[in-house]
JSON list of C-alpha atoms in Angstrom, two decimals:
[
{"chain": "A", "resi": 1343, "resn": "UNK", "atom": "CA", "xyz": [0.00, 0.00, 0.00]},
{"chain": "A", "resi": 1344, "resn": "UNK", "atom": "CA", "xyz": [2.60, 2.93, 0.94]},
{"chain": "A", "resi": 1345, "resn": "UNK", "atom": "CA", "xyz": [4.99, 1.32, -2.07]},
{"chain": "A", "resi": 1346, "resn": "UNK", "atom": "CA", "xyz": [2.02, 2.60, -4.55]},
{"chain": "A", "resi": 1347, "resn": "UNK", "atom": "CA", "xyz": [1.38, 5.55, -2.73]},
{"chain": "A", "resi": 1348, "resn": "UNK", "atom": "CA", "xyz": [5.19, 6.66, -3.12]},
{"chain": "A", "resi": 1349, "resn": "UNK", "atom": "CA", "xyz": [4.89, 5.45, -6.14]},
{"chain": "A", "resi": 1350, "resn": "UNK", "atom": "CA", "xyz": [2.12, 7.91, -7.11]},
{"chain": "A", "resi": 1351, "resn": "UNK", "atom": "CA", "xyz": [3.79, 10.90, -5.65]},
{"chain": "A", "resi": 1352, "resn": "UNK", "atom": "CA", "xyz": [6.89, 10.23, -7.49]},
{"chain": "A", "resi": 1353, "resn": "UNK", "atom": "CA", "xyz": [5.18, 9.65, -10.99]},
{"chain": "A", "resi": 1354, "resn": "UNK", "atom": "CA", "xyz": [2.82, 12.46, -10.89]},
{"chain": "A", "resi": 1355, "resn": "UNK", "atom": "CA", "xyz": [2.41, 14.80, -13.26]},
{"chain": "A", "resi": 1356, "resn": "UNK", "atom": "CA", "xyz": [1.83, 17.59, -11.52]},
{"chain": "A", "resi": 1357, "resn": "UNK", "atom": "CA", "xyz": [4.84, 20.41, -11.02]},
{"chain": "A", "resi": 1358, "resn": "UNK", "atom": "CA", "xyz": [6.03, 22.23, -8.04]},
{"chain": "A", "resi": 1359, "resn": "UNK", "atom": "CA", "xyz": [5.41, 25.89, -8.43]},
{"chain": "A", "resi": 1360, "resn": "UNK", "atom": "CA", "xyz": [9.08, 26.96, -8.77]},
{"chain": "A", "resi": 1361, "resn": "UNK", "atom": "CA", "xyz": [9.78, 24.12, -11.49]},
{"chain": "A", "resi": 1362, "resn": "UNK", "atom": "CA", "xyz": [9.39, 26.50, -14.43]},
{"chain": "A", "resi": 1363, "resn": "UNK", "atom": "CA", "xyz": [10.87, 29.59, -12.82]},
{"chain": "A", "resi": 1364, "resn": "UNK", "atom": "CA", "xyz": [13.71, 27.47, -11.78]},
{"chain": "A", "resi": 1365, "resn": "UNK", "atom": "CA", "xyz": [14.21, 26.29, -15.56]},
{"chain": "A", "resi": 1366, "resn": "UNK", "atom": "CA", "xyz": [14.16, 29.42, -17.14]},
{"chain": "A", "resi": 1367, "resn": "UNK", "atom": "CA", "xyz": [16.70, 30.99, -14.28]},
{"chain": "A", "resi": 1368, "resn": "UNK", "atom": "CA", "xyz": [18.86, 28.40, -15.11]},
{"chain": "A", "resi": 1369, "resn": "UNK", "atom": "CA", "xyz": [18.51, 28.46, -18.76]},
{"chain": "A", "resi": 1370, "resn": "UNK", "atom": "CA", "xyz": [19.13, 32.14, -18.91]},
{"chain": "A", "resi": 1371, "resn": "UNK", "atom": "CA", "xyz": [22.10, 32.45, -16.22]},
{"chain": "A", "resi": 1372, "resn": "UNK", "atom": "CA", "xyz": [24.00, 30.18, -18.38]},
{"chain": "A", "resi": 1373, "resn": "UNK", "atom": "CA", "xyz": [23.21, 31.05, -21.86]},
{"chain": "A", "resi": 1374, "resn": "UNK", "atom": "CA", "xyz": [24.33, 34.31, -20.45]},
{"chain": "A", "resi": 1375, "resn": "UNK", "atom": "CA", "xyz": [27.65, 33.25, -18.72]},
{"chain": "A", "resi": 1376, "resn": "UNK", "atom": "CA", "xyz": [27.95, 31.30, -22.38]},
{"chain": "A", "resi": 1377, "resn": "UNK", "atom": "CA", "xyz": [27.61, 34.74, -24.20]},
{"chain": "A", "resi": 1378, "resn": "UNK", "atom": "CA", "xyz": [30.03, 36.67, -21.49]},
{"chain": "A", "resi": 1379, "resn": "UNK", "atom": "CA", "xyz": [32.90, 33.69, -22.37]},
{"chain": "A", "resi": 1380, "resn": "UNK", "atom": "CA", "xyz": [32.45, 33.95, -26.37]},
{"chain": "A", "resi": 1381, "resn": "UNK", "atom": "CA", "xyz": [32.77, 37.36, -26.09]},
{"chain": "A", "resi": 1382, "resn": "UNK", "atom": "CA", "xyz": [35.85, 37.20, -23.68]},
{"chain": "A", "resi": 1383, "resn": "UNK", "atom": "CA", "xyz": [37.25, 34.60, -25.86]},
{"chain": "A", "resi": 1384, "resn": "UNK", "atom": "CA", "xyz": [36.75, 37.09, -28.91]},
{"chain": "A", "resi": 1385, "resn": "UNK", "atom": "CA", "xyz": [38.42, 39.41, -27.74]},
{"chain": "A", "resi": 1386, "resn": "UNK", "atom": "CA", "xyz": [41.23, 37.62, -26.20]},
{"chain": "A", "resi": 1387, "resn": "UNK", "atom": "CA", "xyz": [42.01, 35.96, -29.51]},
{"chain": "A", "resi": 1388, "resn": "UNK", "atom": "CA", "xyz": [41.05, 32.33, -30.45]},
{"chain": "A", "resi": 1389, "resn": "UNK", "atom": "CA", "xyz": [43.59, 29.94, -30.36]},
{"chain": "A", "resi": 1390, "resn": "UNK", "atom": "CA", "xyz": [43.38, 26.22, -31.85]},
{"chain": "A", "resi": 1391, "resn": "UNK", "atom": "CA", "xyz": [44.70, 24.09, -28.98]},
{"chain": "A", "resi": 1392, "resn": "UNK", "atom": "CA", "xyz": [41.45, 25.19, -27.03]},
{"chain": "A", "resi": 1393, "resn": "UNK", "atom": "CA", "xyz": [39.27, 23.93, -29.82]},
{"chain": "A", "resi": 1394, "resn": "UNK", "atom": "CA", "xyz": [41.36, 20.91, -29.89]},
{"chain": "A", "resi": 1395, "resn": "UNK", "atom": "CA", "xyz": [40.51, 20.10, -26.90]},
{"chain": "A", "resi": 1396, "resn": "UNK", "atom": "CA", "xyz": [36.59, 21.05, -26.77]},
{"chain": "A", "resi": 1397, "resn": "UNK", "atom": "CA", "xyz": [36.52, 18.47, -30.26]},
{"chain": "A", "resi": 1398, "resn": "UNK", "atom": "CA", "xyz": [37.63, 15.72, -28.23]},
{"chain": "A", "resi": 1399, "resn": "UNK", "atom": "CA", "xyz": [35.23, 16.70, -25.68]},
{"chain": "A", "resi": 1400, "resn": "UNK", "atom": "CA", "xyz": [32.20, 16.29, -28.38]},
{"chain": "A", "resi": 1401, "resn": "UNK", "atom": "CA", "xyz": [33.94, 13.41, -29.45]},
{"chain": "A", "resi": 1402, "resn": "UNK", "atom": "CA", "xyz": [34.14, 11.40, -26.92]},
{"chain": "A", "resi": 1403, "resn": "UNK", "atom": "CA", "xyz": [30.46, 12.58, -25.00]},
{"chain": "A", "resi": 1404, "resn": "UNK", "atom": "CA", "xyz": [28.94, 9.13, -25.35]},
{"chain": "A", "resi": 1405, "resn": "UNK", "atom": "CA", "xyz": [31.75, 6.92, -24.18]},
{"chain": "A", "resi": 1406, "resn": "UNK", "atom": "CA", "xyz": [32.07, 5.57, -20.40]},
{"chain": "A", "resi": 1407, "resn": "UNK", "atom": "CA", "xyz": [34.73, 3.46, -18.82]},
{"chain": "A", "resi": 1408, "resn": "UNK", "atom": "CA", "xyz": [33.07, 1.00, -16.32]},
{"chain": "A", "resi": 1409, "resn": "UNK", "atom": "CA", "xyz": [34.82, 0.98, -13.05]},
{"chain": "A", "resi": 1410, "resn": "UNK", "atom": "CA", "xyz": [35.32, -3.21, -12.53]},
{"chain": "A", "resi": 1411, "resn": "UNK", "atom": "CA", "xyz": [33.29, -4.69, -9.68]},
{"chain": "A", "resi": 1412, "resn": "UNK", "atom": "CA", "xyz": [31.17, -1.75, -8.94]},
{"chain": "A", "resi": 1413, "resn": "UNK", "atom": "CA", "xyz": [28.48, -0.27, -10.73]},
{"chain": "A", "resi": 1414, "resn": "UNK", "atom": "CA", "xyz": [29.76, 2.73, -11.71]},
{"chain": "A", "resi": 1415, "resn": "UNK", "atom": "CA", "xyz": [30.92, 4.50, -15.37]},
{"chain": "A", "resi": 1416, "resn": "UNK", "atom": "CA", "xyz": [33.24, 7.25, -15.66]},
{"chain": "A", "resi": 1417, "resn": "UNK", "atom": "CA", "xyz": [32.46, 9.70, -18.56]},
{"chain": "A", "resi": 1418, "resn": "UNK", "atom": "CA", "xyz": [36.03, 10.13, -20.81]},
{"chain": "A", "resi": 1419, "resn": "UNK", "atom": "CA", "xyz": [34.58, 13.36, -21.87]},
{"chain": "A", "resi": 1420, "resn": "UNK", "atom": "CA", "xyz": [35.21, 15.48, -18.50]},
{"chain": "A", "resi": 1421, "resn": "UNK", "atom": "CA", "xyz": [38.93, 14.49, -18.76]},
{"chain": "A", "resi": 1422, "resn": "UNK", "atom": "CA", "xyz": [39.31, 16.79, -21.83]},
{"chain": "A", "resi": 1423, "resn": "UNK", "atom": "CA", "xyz": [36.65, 19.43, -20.06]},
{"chain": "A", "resi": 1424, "resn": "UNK", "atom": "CA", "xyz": [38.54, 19.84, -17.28]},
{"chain": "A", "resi": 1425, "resn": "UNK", "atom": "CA", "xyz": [41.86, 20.08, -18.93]},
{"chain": "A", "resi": 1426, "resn": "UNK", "atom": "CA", "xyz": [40.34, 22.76, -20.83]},
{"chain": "A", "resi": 1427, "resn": "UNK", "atom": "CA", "xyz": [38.84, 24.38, -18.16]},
{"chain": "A", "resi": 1428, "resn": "UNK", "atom": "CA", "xyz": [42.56, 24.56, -15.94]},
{"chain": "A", "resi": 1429, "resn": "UNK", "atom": "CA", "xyz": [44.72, 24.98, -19.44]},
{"chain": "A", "resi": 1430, "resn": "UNK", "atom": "CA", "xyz": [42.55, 27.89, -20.62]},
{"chain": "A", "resi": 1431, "resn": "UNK", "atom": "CA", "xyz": [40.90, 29.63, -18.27]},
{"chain": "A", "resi": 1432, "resn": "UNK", "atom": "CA", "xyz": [37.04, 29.57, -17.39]},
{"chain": "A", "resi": 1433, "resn": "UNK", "atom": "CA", "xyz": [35.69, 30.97, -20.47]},
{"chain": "A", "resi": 1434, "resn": "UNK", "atom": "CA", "xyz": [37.12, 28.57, -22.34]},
{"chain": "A", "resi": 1435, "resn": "UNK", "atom": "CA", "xyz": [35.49, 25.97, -20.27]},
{"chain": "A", "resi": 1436, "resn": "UNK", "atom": "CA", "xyz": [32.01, 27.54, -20.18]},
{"chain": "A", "resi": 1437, "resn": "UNK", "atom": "CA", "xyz": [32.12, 27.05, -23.58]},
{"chain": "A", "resi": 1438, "resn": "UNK", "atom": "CA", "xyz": [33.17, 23.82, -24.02]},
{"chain": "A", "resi": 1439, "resn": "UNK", "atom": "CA", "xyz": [30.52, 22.32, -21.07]},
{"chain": "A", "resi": 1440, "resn": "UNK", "atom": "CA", "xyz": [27.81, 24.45, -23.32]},
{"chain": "A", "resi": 1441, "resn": "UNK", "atom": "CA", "xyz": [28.67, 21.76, -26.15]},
{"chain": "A", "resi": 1442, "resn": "UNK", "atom": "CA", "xyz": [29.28, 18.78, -23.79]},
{"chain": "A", "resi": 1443, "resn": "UNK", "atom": "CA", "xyz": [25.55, 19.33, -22.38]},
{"chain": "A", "resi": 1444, "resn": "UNK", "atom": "CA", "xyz": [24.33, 20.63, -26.20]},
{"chain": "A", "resi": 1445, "resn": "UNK", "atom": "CA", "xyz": [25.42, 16.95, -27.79]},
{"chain": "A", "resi": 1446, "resn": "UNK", "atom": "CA", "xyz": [24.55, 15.19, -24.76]},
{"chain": "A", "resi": 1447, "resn": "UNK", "atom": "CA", "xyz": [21.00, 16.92, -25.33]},
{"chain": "A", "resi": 1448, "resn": "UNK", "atom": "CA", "xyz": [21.35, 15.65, -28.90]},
{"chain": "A", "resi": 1449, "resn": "UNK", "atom": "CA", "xyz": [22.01, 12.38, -28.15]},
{"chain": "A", "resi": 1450, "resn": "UNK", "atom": "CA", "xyz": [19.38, 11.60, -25.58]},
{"chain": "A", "resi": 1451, "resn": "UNK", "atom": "CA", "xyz": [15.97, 10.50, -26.33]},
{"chain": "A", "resi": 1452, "resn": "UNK", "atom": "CA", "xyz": [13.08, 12.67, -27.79]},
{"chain": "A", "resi": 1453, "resn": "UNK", "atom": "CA", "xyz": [12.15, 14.08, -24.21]},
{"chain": "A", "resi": 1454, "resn": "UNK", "atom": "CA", "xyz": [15.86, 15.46, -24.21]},
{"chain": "A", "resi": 1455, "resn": "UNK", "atom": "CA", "xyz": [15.42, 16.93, -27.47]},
{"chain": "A", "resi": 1456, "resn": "UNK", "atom": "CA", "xyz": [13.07, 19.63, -26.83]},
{"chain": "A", "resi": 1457, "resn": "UNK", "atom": "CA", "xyz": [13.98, 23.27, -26.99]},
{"chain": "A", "resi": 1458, "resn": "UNK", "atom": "CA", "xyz": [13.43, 24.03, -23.30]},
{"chain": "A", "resi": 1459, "resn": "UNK", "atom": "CA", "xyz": [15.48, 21.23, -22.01]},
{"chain": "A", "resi": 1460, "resn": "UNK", "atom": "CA", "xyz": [18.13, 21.18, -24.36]},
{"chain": "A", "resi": 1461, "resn": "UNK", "atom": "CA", "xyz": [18.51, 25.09, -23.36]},
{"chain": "A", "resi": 1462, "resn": "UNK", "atom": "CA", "xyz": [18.39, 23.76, -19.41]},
{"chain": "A", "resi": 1463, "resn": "UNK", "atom": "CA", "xyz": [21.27, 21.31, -20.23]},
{"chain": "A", "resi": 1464, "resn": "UNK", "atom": "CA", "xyz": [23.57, 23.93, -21.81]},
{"chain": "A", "resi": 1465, "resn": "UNK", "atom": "CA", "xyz": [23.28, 26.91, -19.60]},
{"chain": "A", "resi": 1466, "resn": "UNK", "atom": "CA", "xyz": [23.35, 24.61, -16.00]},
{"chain": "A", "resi": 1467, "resn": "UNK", "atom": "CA", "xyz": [26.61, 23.27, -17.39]},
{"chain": "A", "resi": 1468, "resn": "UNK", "atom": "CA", "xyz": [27.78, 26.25, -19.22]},
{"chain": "A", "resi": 1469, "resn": "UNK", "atom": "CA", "xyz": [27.02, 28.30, -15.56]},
{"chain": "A", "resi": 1470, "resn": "UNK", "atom": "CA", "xyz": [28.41, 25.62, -13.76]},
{"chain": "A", "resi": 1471, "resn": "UNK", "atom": "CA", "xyz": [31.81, 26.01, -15.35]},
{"chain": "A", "resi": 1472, "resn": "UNK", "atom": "CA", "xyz": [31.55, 29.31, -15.46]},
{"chain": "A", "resi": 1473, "resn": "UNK", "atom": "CA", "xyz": [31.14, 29.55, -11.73]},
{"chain": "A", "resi": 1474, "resn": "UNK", "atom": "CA", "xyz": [33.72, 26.91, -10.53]},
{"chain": "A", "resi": 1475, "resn": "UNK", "atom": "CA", "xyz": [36.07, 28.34, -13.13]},
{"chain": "A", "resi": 1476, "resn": "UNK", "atom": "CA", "xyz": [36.08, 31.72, -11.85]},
{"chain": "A", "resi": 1477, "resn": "UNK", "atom": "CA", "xyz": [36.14, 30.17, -8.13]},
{"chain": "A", "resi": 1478, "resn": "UNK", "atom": "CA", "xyz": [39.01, 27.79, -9.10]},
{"chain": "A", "resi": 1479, "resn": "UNK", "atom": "CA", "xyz": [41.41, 30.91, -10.58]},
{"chain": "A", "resi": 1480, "resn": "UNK", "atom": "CA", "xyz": [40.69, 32.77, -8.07]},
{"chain": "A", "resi": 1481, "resn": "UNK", "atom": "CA", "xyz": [41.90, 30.50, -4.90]}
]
């Protein structure tokens, strides 16, 4: 009886309140934070190895190495995020999570395709990285 109660509560369809605020904050903070690190990047000049980097990042979004004897996958794609992100500075990482979460969004199911969620999945990593960049440099 409480197993399909919980059930229930945890398959409804009903929203909390803040659930499309929340999105949209989200959504907009990063696509924002995305915006101030292309522009910082513009003006800073371009350079290749960065790119380099953020390809093999795309490249390598849908492979996982399982851990042996636990259940547990390691993405290979954060290894070249993060050496992006420390190599290049924050910007350069904000923009590279913005196309980790943008294929990831591509690649998932139809649900994960839709404009609203696809734009969730960019800026909350694109702000993210942004954040913990800036937070990283400056400690």
């Amino acid at each position: 009886m409480t197993i399909d109660i919980l059930a229930k509560g945890f398959m409804s369809n009903t929203r909390h309140p803040a659930y499309l605020p929340y999105l949209y904050l989200v959504a907009v903070s990063g696509l924002a934070a995305l915006a101030l690190s292309i522009c910082a990047m513009a003006r800073s000049g371009i350079s290749y190895h960065w790119m380099i980097l953020a390809s093999l990042t795309i490249l390598t979004s849908g492979l996982a190495v399982k851990i042996p004897e636990v259940d547990f996958r390691i993405s290979i794609d954060d290894t070249f995020f993060f050496s992006n992100l420390i190599l290049f500075g924050p910007e350069a990482g904000c923009i590279t999570a913005a196309l980790q979460g943008l294929t990831g969004s591509l690649r998932a199911k139809s649900v994960g395709r839709r404009l609203e969620f696809t734009c969730f999945n960019v800026g909350a990593l694109a702000l993210s990285a942004y954040i913990s960049g800036h937070l990283f440099f400056r400690l």
